[in-house]
Amino acid sequence: MSTAPIGILGGTFDPIHFGHLRLAQELAEKLKLDHVRFIPSGTPPHRGAPRVSAADRLAMVGLAVEGNVLFTVDDRETKRAGPGYMVDTLAELRAEVGANRPLALLLGADAFLELATWSRWHELFNLAHIVVAHRPGFPVGAWHNRMPQPLAREYASRTMQQPFAAHLAPAGGVVVIAIAALDISATMIRDCIRSRASPRYLLPDSVLDYIQARRLYVQ
Ligand code: ATP
């Protein structure tokens, strides 16, 4: 059985787009992850309600990952009643995979800079490594102005220089990785559809077909 780290990519995926997929692909390759688990949120605690149902967001993630052996979908958060917290999801996964298997929580830079607002965020480091991908609009050089002190302290003390260090311990490190800069967001796609412009080439055709068949995001 593989002992390589399992990547976890949580998100609203409202809808999933090439920014998410490219992040997962590049981090899977650069960290030599066993696979990446996409975990769509149910009722996200950090932001307004998603525009479409958890069932639709889950279905779109399923379509988007089809055919990629490195990707799987995990529906646990969409099934949970009430607000879902990543710390609870990671604790569940930790119980399933055992104490020694490395877990890697994959985050875009914007999500990382918000980390200290997450429920019981200090516990995340006991459960997984944190892998931060570059994202346009959140340049690494400007992070120190945007990172609250408690997060800056964790970042300073936990940074690993080598991505492969994530294989050597089950949790606790932070690593920052440059990926292709794709300035795509779900907000941009929703705005595009609402203004009757095509979001084609920002997300997989299969996901766009699903959106159009159900007339999602039109208003
Ligand atoms: P919205 O526009 O609705 O806020 P989003 O496009 O940021 O959505 P989320 O589902 O909130 O998508 O993001 C899930 C994760 O993917 C987060 O960690 C986020 O930082 C990361 N991510 C999303 N888009 C990109 C991108 N273009 N480049 C790098 N990381 C990204």
JSON list of N, CA, C and O in Angstrom, two decimals, residues 83-142:
[
{"chain": "A", "resi": 83, "resn": "PRO", "atom": "N", "xyz": [-23.08, 23.47, 9.82]},
{"chain": "A", "resi": 83, "resn": "PRO", "atom": "CA", "xyz": [-21.84, 23.97, 9.25]},
{"chain": "A", "resi": 83, "resn": "PRO", "atom": "C", "xyz": [-20.75, 22.92, 9.29]},
{"chain": "A", "resi": 83, "resn": "PRO", "atom": "O", "xyz": [-20.65, 22.15, 10.25]},
{"chain": "A", "resi": 84, "resn": "GLY", "atom": "N", "xyz": [-19.96, 22.84, 8.24]},
{"chain": "A", "resi": 84, "resn": "GLY", "atom": "CA", "xyz": [-18.87, 21.87, 8.19]},
{"chain": "A", "resi": 84, "resn": "GLY", "atom": "C", "xyz": [-17.57, 22.59, 8.42]},
{"chain": "A", "resi": 84, "resn": "GLY", "atom": "O", "xyz": [-17.35, 23.65, 7.85]},
{"chain": "A", "resi": 85, "resn": "TYR", "atom": "N", "xyz": [-16.74, 22.06, 9.28]},
{"chain": "A", "resi": 85, "resn": "TYR", "atom": "CA", "xyz": [-15.44, 22.67, 9.54]},
{"chain": "A", "resi": 85, "resn": "TYR", "atom": "C", "xyz": [-14.36, 21.74, 9.04]},
{"chain": "A", "resi": 85, "resn": "TYR", "atom": "O", "xyz": [-14.40, 20.52, 9.28]},
{"chain": "A", "resi": 86, "resn": "MET", "atom": "N", "xyz": [-13.35, 22.33, 8.39]},
{"chain": "A", "resi": 86, "resn": "MET", "atom": "CA", "xyz": [-12.26, 21.52, 7.85]},
{"chain": "A", "resi": 86, "resn": "MET", "atom": "C", "xyz": [-11.55, 20.73, 8.94]},
{"chain": "A", "resi": 86, "resn": "MET", "atom": "O", "xyz": [-11.12, 19.60, 8.73]},
{"chain": "A", "resi": 87, "resn": "VAL", "atom": "N", "xyz": [-11.48, 21.30, 10.14]},
{"chain": "A", "resi": 87, "resn": "VAL", "atom": "CA", "xyz": [-10.78, 20.60, 11.22]},
{"chain": "A", "resi": 87, "resn": "VAL", "atom": "C", "xyz": [-11.50, 19.28, 11.56]},
{"chain": "A", "resi": 87, "resn": "VAL", "atom": "O", "xyz": [-10.85, 18.26, 11.85]},
{"chain": "A", "resi": 88, "resn": "ASP", "atom": "N", "xyz": [-12.83, 19.26, 11.48]},
{"chain": "A", "resi": 88, "resn": "ASP", "atom": "CA", "xyz": [-13.58, 18.02, 11.74]},
{"chain": "A", "resi": 88, "resn": "ASP", "atom": "C", "xyz": [-13.38, 17.02, 10.60]},
{"chain": "A", "resi": 88, "resn": "ASP", "atom": "O", "xyz": [-13.25, 15.82, 10.83]},
{"chain": "A", "resi": 89, "resn": "THR", "atom": "N", "xyz": [-13.36, 17.56, 9.38]},
{"chain": "A", "resi": 89, "resn": "THR", "atom": "CA", "xyz": [-13.14, 16.69, 8.22]},
{"chain": "A", "resi": 89, "resn": "THR", "atom": "C", "xyz": [-11.76, 16.03, 8.30]},
{"chain": "A", "resi": 89, "resn": "THR", "atom": "O", "xyz": [-11.61, 14.83, 8.08]},
{"chain": "A", "resi": 90, "resn": "LEU", "atom": "N", "xyz": [-10.76, 16.83, 8.64]},
{"chain": "A", "resi": 90, "resn": "LEU", "atom": "CA", "xyz": [-9.41, 16.27, 8.72]},
{"chain": "A", "resi": 90, "resn": "LEU", "atom": "C", "xyz": [-9.29, 15.27, 9.86]},
{"chain": "A", "resi": 90, "resn": "LEU", "atom": "O", "xyz": [-8.59, 14.26, 9.74]},
{"chain": "A", "resi": 91, "resn": "ALA", "atom": "N", "xyz": [-9.98, 15.54, 10.97]},
{"chain": "A", "resi": 91, "resn": "ALA", "atom": "CA", "xyz": [-9.93, 14.59, 12.10]},
{"chain": "A", "resi": 91, "resn": "ALA", "atom": "C", "xyz": [-10.55, 13.26, 11.69]},
{"chain": "A", "resi": 91, "resn": "ALA", "atom": "O", "xyz": [-10.02, 12.19, 12.03]},
{"chain": "A", "resi": 92, "resn": "GLU", "atom": "N", "xyz": [-11.63, 13.31, 10.93]},
{"chain": "A", "resi": 92, "resn": "GLU", "atom": "CA", "xyz": [-12.25, 12.08, 10.43]},
{"chain": "A", "resi": 92, "resn": "GLU", "atom": "C", "xyz": [-11.30, 11.33, 9.50]},
{"chain": "A", "resi": 92, "resn": "GLU", "atom": "O", "xyz": [-11.12, 10.11, 9.61]},
{"chain": "A", "resi": 93, "resn": "LEU", "atom": "N", "xyz": [-10.68, 12.08, 8.58]},
{"chain": "A", "resi": 93, "resn": "LEU", "atom": "CA", "xyz": [-9.75, 11.45, 7.64]},
{"chain": "A", "resi": 93, "resn": "LEU", "atom": "C", "xyz": [-8.56, 10.85, 8.38]},
{"chain": "A", "resi": 93, "resn": "LEU", "atom": "O", "xyz": [-8.10, 9.76, 8.06]},
{"chain": "A", "resi": 94, "resn": "ARG", "atom": "N", "xyz": [-8.08, 11.58, 9.37]},
{"chain": "A", "resi": 94, "resn": "ARG", "atom": "CA", "xyz": [-6.94, 11.09, 10.16]},
{"chain": "A", "resi": 94, "resn": "ARG", "atom": "C", "xyz": [-7.29, 9.77, 10.83]},
{"chain": "A", "resi": 94, "resn": "ARG", "atom": "O", "xyz": [-6.50, 8.82, 10.84]},
{"chain": "A", "resi": 95, "resn": "ALA", "atom": "N", "xyz": [-8.51, 9.68, 11.37]},
{"chain": "A", "resi": 95, "resn": "ALA", "atom": "CA", "xyz": [-8.94, 8.44, 12.02]},
{"chain": "A", "resi": 95, "resn": "ALA", "atom": "C", "xyz": [-9.00, 7.30, 10.99]},
{"chain": "A", "resi": 95, "resn": "ALA", "atom": "O", "xyz": [-8.69, 6.14, 11.30]},
{"chain": "A", "resi": 96, "resn": "GLU", "atom": "N", "xyz": [-9.37, 7.62, 9.77]},
{"chain": "A", "resi": 96, "resn": "GLU", "atom": "CA", "xyz": [-9.49, 6.59, 8.74]},
{"chain": "A", "resi": 96, "resn": "GLU", "atom": "C", "xyz": [-8.14, 6.09, 8.24]},
{"chain": "A", "resi": 96, "resn": "GLU", "atom": "O", "xyz": [-7.96, 4.91, 7.96]},
{"chain": "A", "resi": 97, "resn": "VAL", "atom": "N", "xyz": [-7.18, 7.00, 8.08]},
{"chain": "A", "resi": 97, "resn": "VAL", "atom": "CA", "xyz": [-5.91, 6.60, 7.45]},
{"chain": "A", "resi": 97, "resn": "VAL", "atom": "C", "xyz": [-4.85, 6.20, 8.47]},
{"chain": "A", "resi": 97, "resn": "VAL", "atom": "O", "xyz": [-3.80, 5.67, 8.09]},
{"chain": "A", "resi": 98, "resn": "GLY", "atom": "N", "xyz": [-5.10, 6.47, 9.76]},
{"chain": "A", "resi": 98, "resn": "GLY", "atom": "CA", "xyz": [-4.13, 6.10, 10.79]},
{"chain": "A", "resi": 98, "resn": "GLY", "atom": "C", "xyz": [-3.19, 7.26, 11.08]},
{"chain": "A", "resi": 98, "resn": "GLY", "atom": "O", "xyz": [-3.13, 8.25, 10.35]},
{"chain": "A", "resi": 99, "resn": "ALA", "atom": "N", "xyz": [-2.42, 7.09, 12.16]},
{"chain": "A", "resi": 99, "resn": "ALA", "atom": "CA", "xyz": [-1.61, 8.20, 12.69]},
{"chain": "A", "resi": 99, "resn": "ALA", "atom": "C", "xyz": [-0.41, 8.55, 11.80]},
{"chain": "A", "resi": 99, "resn": "ALA", "atom": "O", "xyz": [0.09, 9.67, 11.85]},
{"chain": "A", "resi": 100, "resn": "ASN", "atom": "N", "xyz": [0.04, 7.60, 10.97]},
{"chain": "A", "resi": 100, "resn": "ASN", "atom": "CA", "xyz": [1.33, 7.82, 10.30]},
{"chain": "A", "resi": 100, "resn": "ASN", "atom": "C", "xyz": [1.26, 8.33, 8.87]},
{"chain": "A", "resi": 100, "resn": "ASN", "atom": "O", "xyz": [2.24, 8.81, 8.33]},
{"chain": "A", "resi": 101, "resn": "ARG", "atom": "N", "xyz": [0.11, 8.17, 8.27]},
{"chain": "A", "resi": 101, "resn": "ARG", "atom": "CA", "xyz": [-0.01, 8.55, 6.85]},
{"chain": "A", "resi": 101, "resn": "ARG", "atom": "C", "xyz": [-0.01, 10.07, 6.70]},
{"chain": "A", "resi": 101, "resn": "ARG", "atom": "O", "xyz": [-0.84, 10.75, 7.31]},
{"chain": "A", "resi": 102, "resn": "PRO", "atom": "N", "xyz": [0.90, 10.62, 5.88]},
{"chain": "A", "resi": 102, "resn": "PRO", "atom": "CA", "xyz": [0.86, 12.08, 5.70]},
{"chain": "A", "resi": 102, "resn": "PRO", "atom": "C", "xyz": [-0.41, 12.54, 5.00]},
{"chain": "A", "resi": 102, "resn": "PRO", "atom": "O", "xyz": [-0.85, 11.94, 4.02]},
{"chain": "A", "resi": 103, "resn": "LEU", "atom": "N", "xyz": [-1.00, 13.61, 5.53]},
{"chain": "A", "resi": 103, "resn": "LEU", "atom": "CA", "xyz": [-2.13, 14.29, 4.89]},
{"chain": "A", "resi": 103, "resn": "LEU", "atom": "C", "xyz": [-1.65, 15.70, 4.53]},
{"chain": "A", "resi": 103, "resn": "LEU", "atom": "O", "xyz": [-0.90, 16.31, 5.30]},
{"chain": "A", "resi": 104, "resn": "ALA", "atom": "N", "xyz": [-2.09, 16.19, 3.38]},
{"chain": "A", "resi": 104, "resn": "ALA", "atom": "CA", "xyz": [-1.67, 17.53, 2.94]},
{"chain": "A", "resi": 104, "resn": "ALA", "atom": "C", "xyz": [-2.91, 18.33, 2.57]},
{"chain": "A", "resi": 104, "resn": "ALA", "atom": "O", "xyz": [-3.61, 17.98, 1.62]},
{"chain": "A", "resi": 105, "resn": "LEU", "atom": "N", "xyz": [-3.18, 19.37, 3.34]},
{"chain": "A", "resi": 105, "resn": "LEU", "atom": "CA", "xyz": [-4.32, 20.25, 3.05]},
{"chain": "A", "resi": 105, "resn": "LEU", "atom": "C", "xyz": [-3.86, 21.28, 2.02]},
{"chain": "A", "resi": 105, "resn": "LEU", "atom": "O", "xyz": [-2.95, 22.07, 2.27]},
{"chain": "A", "resi": 106, "resn": "LEU", "atom": "N", "xyz": [-4.46, 21.25, 0.84]},
{"chain": "A", "resi": 106, "resn": "LEU", "atom": "CA", "xyz": [-4.04, 22.12, -0.26]},
{"chain": "A", "resi": 106, "resn": "LEU", "atom": "C", "xyz": [-4.88, 23.40, -0.25]},
{"chain": "A", "resi": 106, "resn": "LEU", "atom": "O", "xyz": [-6.11, 23.34, -0.23]},
{"chain": "A", "resi": 107, "resn": "LEU", "atom": "N", "xyz": [-4.21, 24.54, -0.28]},
{"chain": "A", "resi": 107, "resn": "LEU", "atom": "CA", "xyz": [-4.91, 25.82, -0.21]},
{"chain": "A", "resi": 107, "resn": "LEU", "atom": "C", "xyz": [-4.34, 26.78, -1.23]},
{"chain": "A", "resi": 107, "resn": "LEU", "atom": "O", "xyz": [-3.11, 26.83, -1.42]},
{"chain": "A", "resi": 108, "resn": "GLY", "atom": "N", "xyz": [-5.19, 27.60, -1.85]},
{"chain": "A", "resi": 108, "resn": "GLY", "atom": "CA", "xyz": [-4.68, 28.74, -2.60]},
{"chain": "A", "resi": 108, "resn": "GLY", "atom": "C", "xyz": [-4.25, 29.81, -1.62]},
{"chain": "A", "resi": 108, "resn": "GLY", "atom": "O", "xyz": [-4.66, 29.81, -0.44]},
{"chain": "A", "resi": 109, "resn": "ALA", "atom": "N", "xyz": [-3.42, 30.75, -2.10]},
{"chain": "A", "resi": 109, "resn": "ALA", "atom": "CA", "xyz": [-2.85, 31.76, -1.19]},
{"chain": "A", "resi": 109, "resn": "ALA", "atom": "C", "xyz": [-3.94, 32.57, -0.49]},
{"chain": "A", "resi": 109, "resn": "ALA", "atom": "O", "xyz": [-3.79, 32.92, 0.68]},
{"chain": "A", "resi": 110, "resn": "ASP", "atom": "N", "xyz": [-5.03, 32.86, -1.18]},
{"chain": "A", "resi": 110, "resn": "ASP", "atom": "CA", "xyz": [-6.11, 33.64, -0.55]},
{"chain": "A", "resi": 110, "resn": "ASP", "atom": "C", "xyz": [-6.69, 32.89, 0.64]},
{"chain": "A", "resi": 110, "resn": "ASP", "atom": "O", "xyz": [-6.94, 33.47, 1.71]},
{"chain": "A", "resi": 111, "resn": "ALA", "atom": "N", "xyz": [-6.90, 31.60, 0.48]},
{"chain": "A", "resi": 111, "resn": "ALA", "atom": "CA", "xyz": [-7.46, 30.78, 1.56]},
{"chain": "A", "resi": 111, "resn": "ALA", "atom": "C", "xyz": [-6.46, 30.69, 2.72]},
{"chain": "A", "resi": 111, "resn": "ALA", "atom": "O", "xyz": [-6.85, 30.76, 3.90]},
{"chain": "A", "resi": 112, "resn": "PHE", "atom": "N", "xyz": [-5.17, 30.56, 2.40]},
{"chain": "A", "resi": 112, "resn": "PHE", "atom": "CA", "xyz": [-4.17, 30.48, 3.46]},
{"chain": "A", "resi": 112, "resn": "PHE", "atom": "C", "xyz": [-4.15, 31.76, 4.31]},
{"chain": "A", "resi": 112, "resn": "PHE", "atom": "O", "xyz": [-4.08, 31.70, 5.54]},
{"chain": "A", "resi": 113, "resn": "LEU", "atom": "N", "xyz": [-4.25, 32.90, 3.65]},
{"chain": "A", "resi": 113, "resn": "LEU", "atom": "CA", "xyz": [-4.19, 34.17, 4.39]},
{"chain": "A", "resi": 113, "resn": "LEU", "atom": "C", "xyz": [-5.39, 34.33, 5.33]},
{"chain": "A", "resi": 113, "resn": "LEU", "atom": "O", "xyz": [-5.33, 35.11, 6.27]},
{"chain": "A", "resi": 114, "resn": "GLU", "atom": "N", "xyz": [-6.46, 33.57, 5.08]},
{"chain": "A", "resi": 114, "resn": "GLU", "atom": "CA", "xyz": [-7.66, 33.61, 5.93]},
{"chain": "A", "resi": 114, "resn": "GLU", "atom": "C", "xyz": [-7.65, 32.52, 7.01]},
{"chain": "A", "resi": 114, "resn": "GLU", "atom": "O", "xyz": [-8.61, 32.39, 7.78]},
{"chain": "A", "resi": 115, "resn": "LEU", "atom": "N", "xyz": [-6.60, 31.72, 7.01]},
{"chain": "A", "resi": 115, "resn": "LEU", "atom": "CA", "xyz": [-6.62, 30.50, 7.83]},
{"chain": "A", "resi": 115, "resn": "LEU", "atom": "C", "xyz": [-6.94, 30.75, 9.31]},
{"chain": "A", "resi": 115, "resn": "LEU", "atom": "O", "xyz": [-7.63, 29.96, 9.95]},
{"chain": "A", "resi": 116, "resn": "ALA", "atom": "N", "xyz": [-6.42, 31.86, 9.85]},
{"chain": "A", "resi": 116, "resn": "ALA", "atom": "CA", "xyz": [-6.60, 32.12, 11.28]},
{"chain": "A", "resi": 116, "resn": "ALA", "atom": "C", "xyz": [-8.05, 32.47, 11.64]},
{"chain": "A", "resi": 116, "resn": "ALA", "atom": "O", "xyz": [-8.37, 32.64, 12.82]},
{"chain": "A", "resi": 117, "resn": "THR", "atom": "N", "xyz": [-8.92, 32.56, 10.63]},
{"chain": "A", "resi": 117, "resn": "THR", "atom": "CA", "xyz": [-10.35, 32.78, 10.92]},
{"chain": "A", "resi": 117, "resn": "THR", "atom": "C", "xyz": [-11.10, 31.45, 10.95]},
{"chain": "A", "resi": 117, "resn": "THR", "atom": "O", "xyz": [-12.29, 31.42, 11.26]},
{"chain": "A", "resi": 118, "resn": "TRP", "atom": "N", "xyz": [-10.43, 30.35, 10.62]},
{"chain": "A", "resi": 118, "resn": "TRP", "atom": "CA", "xyz": [-11.10, 29.05, 10.58]},
{"chain": "A", "resi": 118, "resn": "TRP", "atom": "C", "xyz": [-11.27, 28.49, 11.99]},
{"chain": "A", "resi": 118, "resn": "TRP", "atom": "O", "xyz": [-10.45, 28.75, 12.88]},
{"chain": "A", "resi": 119, "resn": "SER", "atom": "N", "xyz": [-12.30, 27.70, 12.17]},
{"chain": "A", "resi": 119, "resn": "SER", "atom": "CA", "xyz": [-12.57, 27.09, 13.47]},
{"chain": "A", "resi": 119, "resn": "SER", "atom": "C", "xyz": [-11.39, 26.23, 13.92]},
{"chain": "A", "resi": 119, "resn": "SER", "atom": "O", "xyz": [-10.89, 25.41, 13.14]},
{"chain": "A", "resi": 120, "resn": "ARG", "atom": "N", "xyz": [-10.95, 26.43, 15.15]},
{"chain": "A", "resi": 120, "resn": "ARG", "atom": "CA", "xyz": [-9.87, 25.63, 15.77]},
{"chain": "A", "resi": 120, "resn": "ARG", "atom": "C", "xyz": [-8.68, 25.46, 14.82]},
{"chain": "A", "resi": 120, "resn": "ARG", "atom": "O", "xyz": [-8.16, 24.36, 14.63]},
{"chain": "A", "resi": 121, "resn": "TRP", "atom": "N", "xyz": [-8.26, 26.58, 14.22]},
{"chain": "A", "resi": 121, "resn": "TRP", "atom": "CA", "xyz": [-7.28, 26.49, 13.13]},
{"chain": "A", "resi": 121, "resn": "TRP", "atom": "C", "xyz": [-5.93, 25.95, 13.59]},
{"chain": "A", "resi": 121, "resn": "TRP", "atom": "O", "xyz": [-5.24, 25.29, 12.81]},
{"chain": "A", "resi": 122, "resn": "HIS", "atom": "N", "xyz": [-5.57, 26.18, 14.86]},
{"chain": "A", "resi": 122, "resn": "HIS", "atom": "CA", "xyz": [-4.28, 25.66, 15.34]},
{"chain": "A", "resi": 122, "resn": "HIS", "atom": "C", "xyz": [-4.23, 24.14, 15.25]},
{"chain": "A", "resi": 122, "resn": "HIS", "atom": "O", "xyz": [-3.17, 23.55, 15.03]},
{"chain": "A", "resi": 123, "resn": "GLU", "atom": "N", "xyz": [-5.39, 23.50, 15.42]},
{"chain": "A", "resi": 123, "resn": "GLU", "atom": "CA", "xyz": [-5.44, 22.02, 15.38]},
{"chain": "A", "resi": 123, "resn": "GLU", "atom": "C", "xyz": [-5.16, 21.47, 13.99]},
{"chain": "A", "resi": 123, "resn": "GLU", "atom": "O", "xyz": [-4.80, 20.30, 13.84]},
{"chain": "A", "resi": 124, "resn": "LEU", "atom": "N", "xyz": [-5.35, 22.30, 12.98]},
{"chain": "A", "resi": 124, "resn": "LEU", "atom": "CA", "xyz": [-5.12, 21.82, 11.61]},
{"chain": "A", "resi": 124, "resn": "LEU", "atom": "C", "xyz": [-3.69, 21.29, 11.45]},
{"chain": "A", "resi": 124, "resn": "LEU", "atom": "O", "xyz": [-3.46, 20.30, 10.76]},
{"chain": "A", "resi": 125, "resn": "PHE", "atom": "N", "xyz": [-2.73, 21.96, 12.12]},
{"chain": "A", "resi": 125, "resn": "PHE", "atom": "CA", "xyz": [-1.33, 21.58, 11.96]},
{"chain": "A", "resi": 125, "resn": "PHE", "atom": "C", "xyz": [-1.02, 20.22, 12.60]},
{"chain": "A", "resi": 125, "resn": "PHE", "atom": "O", "xyz": [-0.03, 19.59, 12.27]},
{"chain": "A", "resi": 126, "resn": "ASN", "atom": "N", "xyz": [-1.86, 19.82, 13.56]},
{"chain": "A", "resi": 126, "resn": "ASN", "atom": "CA", "xyz": [-1.66, 18.48, 14.16]},
{"chain": "A", "resi": 126, "resn": "ASN", "atom": "C", "xyz": [-2.19, 17.38, 13.25]},
{"chain": "A", "resi": 126, "resn": "ASN", "atom": "O", "xyz": [-1.86, 16.22, 13.44]},
{"chain": "A", "resi": 127, "resn": "LEU", "atom": "N", "xyz": [-3.05, 17.78, 12.32]},
{"chain": "A", "resi": 127, "resn": "LEU", "atom": "CA", "xyz": [-3.75, 16.79, 11.51]},
{"chain": "A", "resi": 127, "resn": "LEU", "atom": "C", "xyz": [-3.17, 16.64, 10.11]},
{"chain": "A", "resi": 127, "resn": "LEU", "atom": "O", "xyz": [-3.27, 15.57, 9.50]},
{"chain": "A", "resi": 128, "resn": "ALA", "atom": "N", "xyz": [-2.58, 17.72, 9.59]},
{"chain": "A", "resi": 128, "resn": "ALA", "atom": "CA", "xyz": [-2.12, 17.69, 8.19]},
{"chain": "A", "resi": 128, "resn": "ALA", "atom": "C", "xyz": [-0.98, 18.69, 7.99]},
{"chain": "A", "resi": 128, "resn": "ALA", "atom": "O", "xyz": [-0.78, 19.59, 8.81]},
{"chain": "A", "resi": 129, "resn": "HIS", "atom": "N", "xyz": [-0.25, 18.52, 6.90]},
{"chain": "A", "resi": 129, "resn": "HIS", "atom": "CA", "xyz": [0.61, 19.60, 6.41]},
{"chain": "A", "resi": 129, "resn": "HIS", "atom": "C", "xyz": [-0.27, 20.61, 5.69]},
{"chain": "A", "resi": 129, "resn": "HIS", "atom": "O", "xyz": [-1.35, 20.25, 5.19]},
{"chain": "A", "resi": 130, "resn": "ILE", "atom": "N", "xyz": [0.20, 21.84, 5.61]},
{"chain": "A", "resi": 130, "resn": "ILE", "atom": "CA", "xyz": [-0.52, 22.86, 4.86]},
{"chain": "A", "resi": 130, "resn": "ILE", "atom": "C", "xyz": [0.32, 23.19, 3.62]},
{"chain": "A", "resi": 130, "resn": "ILE", "atom": "O", "xyz": [1.48, 23.57, 3.75]},
{"chain": "A", "resi": 131, "resn": "VAL", "atom": "N", "xyz": [-0.27, 23.01, 2.46]},
{"chain": "A", "resi": 131, "resn": "VAL", "atom": "CA", "xyz": [0.45, 23.28, 1.21]},
{"chain": "A", "resi": 131, "resn": "VAL", "atom": "C", "xyz": [-0.24, 24.46, 0.54]},
{"chain": "A", "resi": 131, "resn": "VAL", "atom": "O", "xyz": [-1.44, 24.41, 0.25]},
{"chain": "A", "resi": 132, "resn": "VAL", "atom": "N", "xyz": [0.52, 25.52, 0.33]},
{"chain": "A", "resi": 132, "resn": "VAL", "atom": "CA", "xyz": [-0.06, 26.76, -0.19]},
{"chain": "A", "resi": 132, "resn": "VAL", "atom": "C", "xyz": [0.39, 26.97, -1.63]},
{"chain": "A", "resi": 132, "resn": "VAL", "atom": "O", "xyz": [1.59, 27.00, -1.91]},
{"chain": "A", "resi": 133, "resn": "ALA", "atom": "N", "xyz": [-0.58, 27.12, -2.52]},
{"chain": "A", "resi": 133, "resn": "ALA", "atom": "CA", "xyz": [-0.27, 27.38, -3.93]},
{"chain": "A", "resi": 133, "resn": "ALA", "atom": "C", "xyz": [-0.39, 28.87, -4.20]},
{"chain": "A", "resi": 133, "resn": "ALA", "atom": "O", "xyz": [-1.29, 29.53, -3.68]},
{"chain": "A", "resi": 134, "resn": "HIS", "atom": "N", "xyz": [0.50, 29.38, -5.03]},
{"chain": "A", "resi": 134, "resn": "HIS", "atom": "CA", "xyz": [0.39, 30.79, -5.46]},
{"chain": "A", "resi": 134, "resn": "HIS", "atom": "C", "xyz": [-0.96, 31.01, -6.12]},
{"chain": "A", "resi": 134, "resn": "HIS", "atom": "O", "xyz": [-1.51, 30.11, -6.75]},
{"chain": "A", "resi": 135, "resn": "ARG", "atom": "N", "xyz": [-1.49, 32.22, -5.97]},
{"chain": "A", "resi": 135, "resn": "ARG", "atom": "CA", "xyz": [-2.72, 32.59, -6.69]},
{"chain": "A", "resi": 135, "resn": "ARG", "atom": "C", "xyz": [-2.61, 34.04, -7.13]},
{"chain": "A", "resi": 135, "resn": "ARG", "atom": "O", "xyz": [-2.20, 34.89, -6.32]},
{"chain": "A", "resi": 136, "resn": "PRO", "atom": "N", "xyz": [-2.93, 34.34, -8.39]},
{"chain": "A", "resi": 136, "resn": "PRO", "atom": "CA", "xyz": [-2.86, 35.72, -8.85]},
{"chain": "A", "resi": 136, "resn": "PRO", "atom": "C", "xyz": [-3.66, 36.64, -7.92]},
{"chain": "A", "resi": 136, "resn": "PRO", "atom": "O", "xyz": [-4.75, 36.27, -7.47]},
{"chain": "A", "resi": 137, "resn": "GLY", "atom": "N", "xyz": [-3.10, 37.81, -7.64]},
{"chain": "A", "resi": 137, "resn": "GLY", "atom": "CA", "xyz": [-3.77, 38.76, -6.74]},
{"chain": "A", "resi": 137, "resn": "GLY", "atom": "C", "xyz": [-3.28, 38.64, -5.30]},
{"chain": "A", "resi": 137, "resn": "GLY", "atom": "O", "xyz": [-3.60, 39.47, -4.46]},
{"chain": "A", "resi": 138, "resn": "PHE", "atom": "N", "xyz": [-2.52, 37.58, -5.01]},
{"chain": "A", "resi": 138, "resn": "PHE", "atom": "CA", "xyz": [-2.02, 37.35, -3.65]},
{"chain": "A", "resi": 138, "resn": "PHE", "atom": "C", "xyz": [-0.53, 37.06, -3.68]},
{"chain": "A", "resi": 138, "resn": "PHE", "atom": "O", "xyz": [-0.07, 35.99, -3.30]},
{"chain": "A", "resi": 139, "resn": "PRO", "atom": "N", "xyz": [0.28, 38.03, -4.17]},
{"chain": "A", "resi": 139, "resn": "PRO", "atom": "CA", "xyz": [1.72, 37.79, -4.34]},
{"chain": "A", "resi": 139, "resn": "PRO", "atom": "C", "xyz": [2.42, 37.51, -3.01]},
{"chain": "A", "resi": 139, "resn": "PRO", "atom": "O", "xyz": [2.11, 38.16, -2.00]},
{"chain": "A", "resi": 140, "resn": "VAL", "atom": "N", "xyz": [3.33, 36.56, -3.06]},
{"chain": "A", "resi": 140, "resn": "VAL", "atom": "CA", "xyz": [4.00, 36.12, -1.82]},
{"chain": "A", "resi": 140, "resn": "VAL", "atom": "C", "xyz": [4.69, 37.29, -1.12]},
{"chain": "A", "resi": 140, "resn": "VAL", "atom": "O", "xyz": [4.66, 37.39, 0.11]},
{"chain": "A", "resi": 141, "resn": "GLY", "atom": "N", "xyz": [5.26, 38.21, -1.91]},
{"chain": "A", "resi": 141, "resn": "GLY", "atom": "CA", "xyz": [5.96, 39.36, -1.33]},
{"chain": "A", "resi": 141, "resn": "GLY", "atom": "C", "xyz": [5.07, 40.25, -0.47]},
{"chain": "A", "resi": 141, "resn": "GLY", "atom": "O", "xyz": [5.56, 40.96, 0.39]},
{"chain": "A", "resi": 142, "resn": "ALA", "atom": "N", "xyz": [3.76, 40.20, -0.71]},
{"chain": "A", "resi": 142, "resn": "ALA", "atom": "CA", "xyz": [2.85, 41.07, 0.05]},
{"chain": "A", "resi": 142, "resn": "ALA", "atom": "C", "xyz": [2.18, 40.33, 1.20]},
{"chain": "A", "resi": 142, "resn": "ALA", "atom": "O", "xyz": [1.38, 40.92, 1.94]}
]
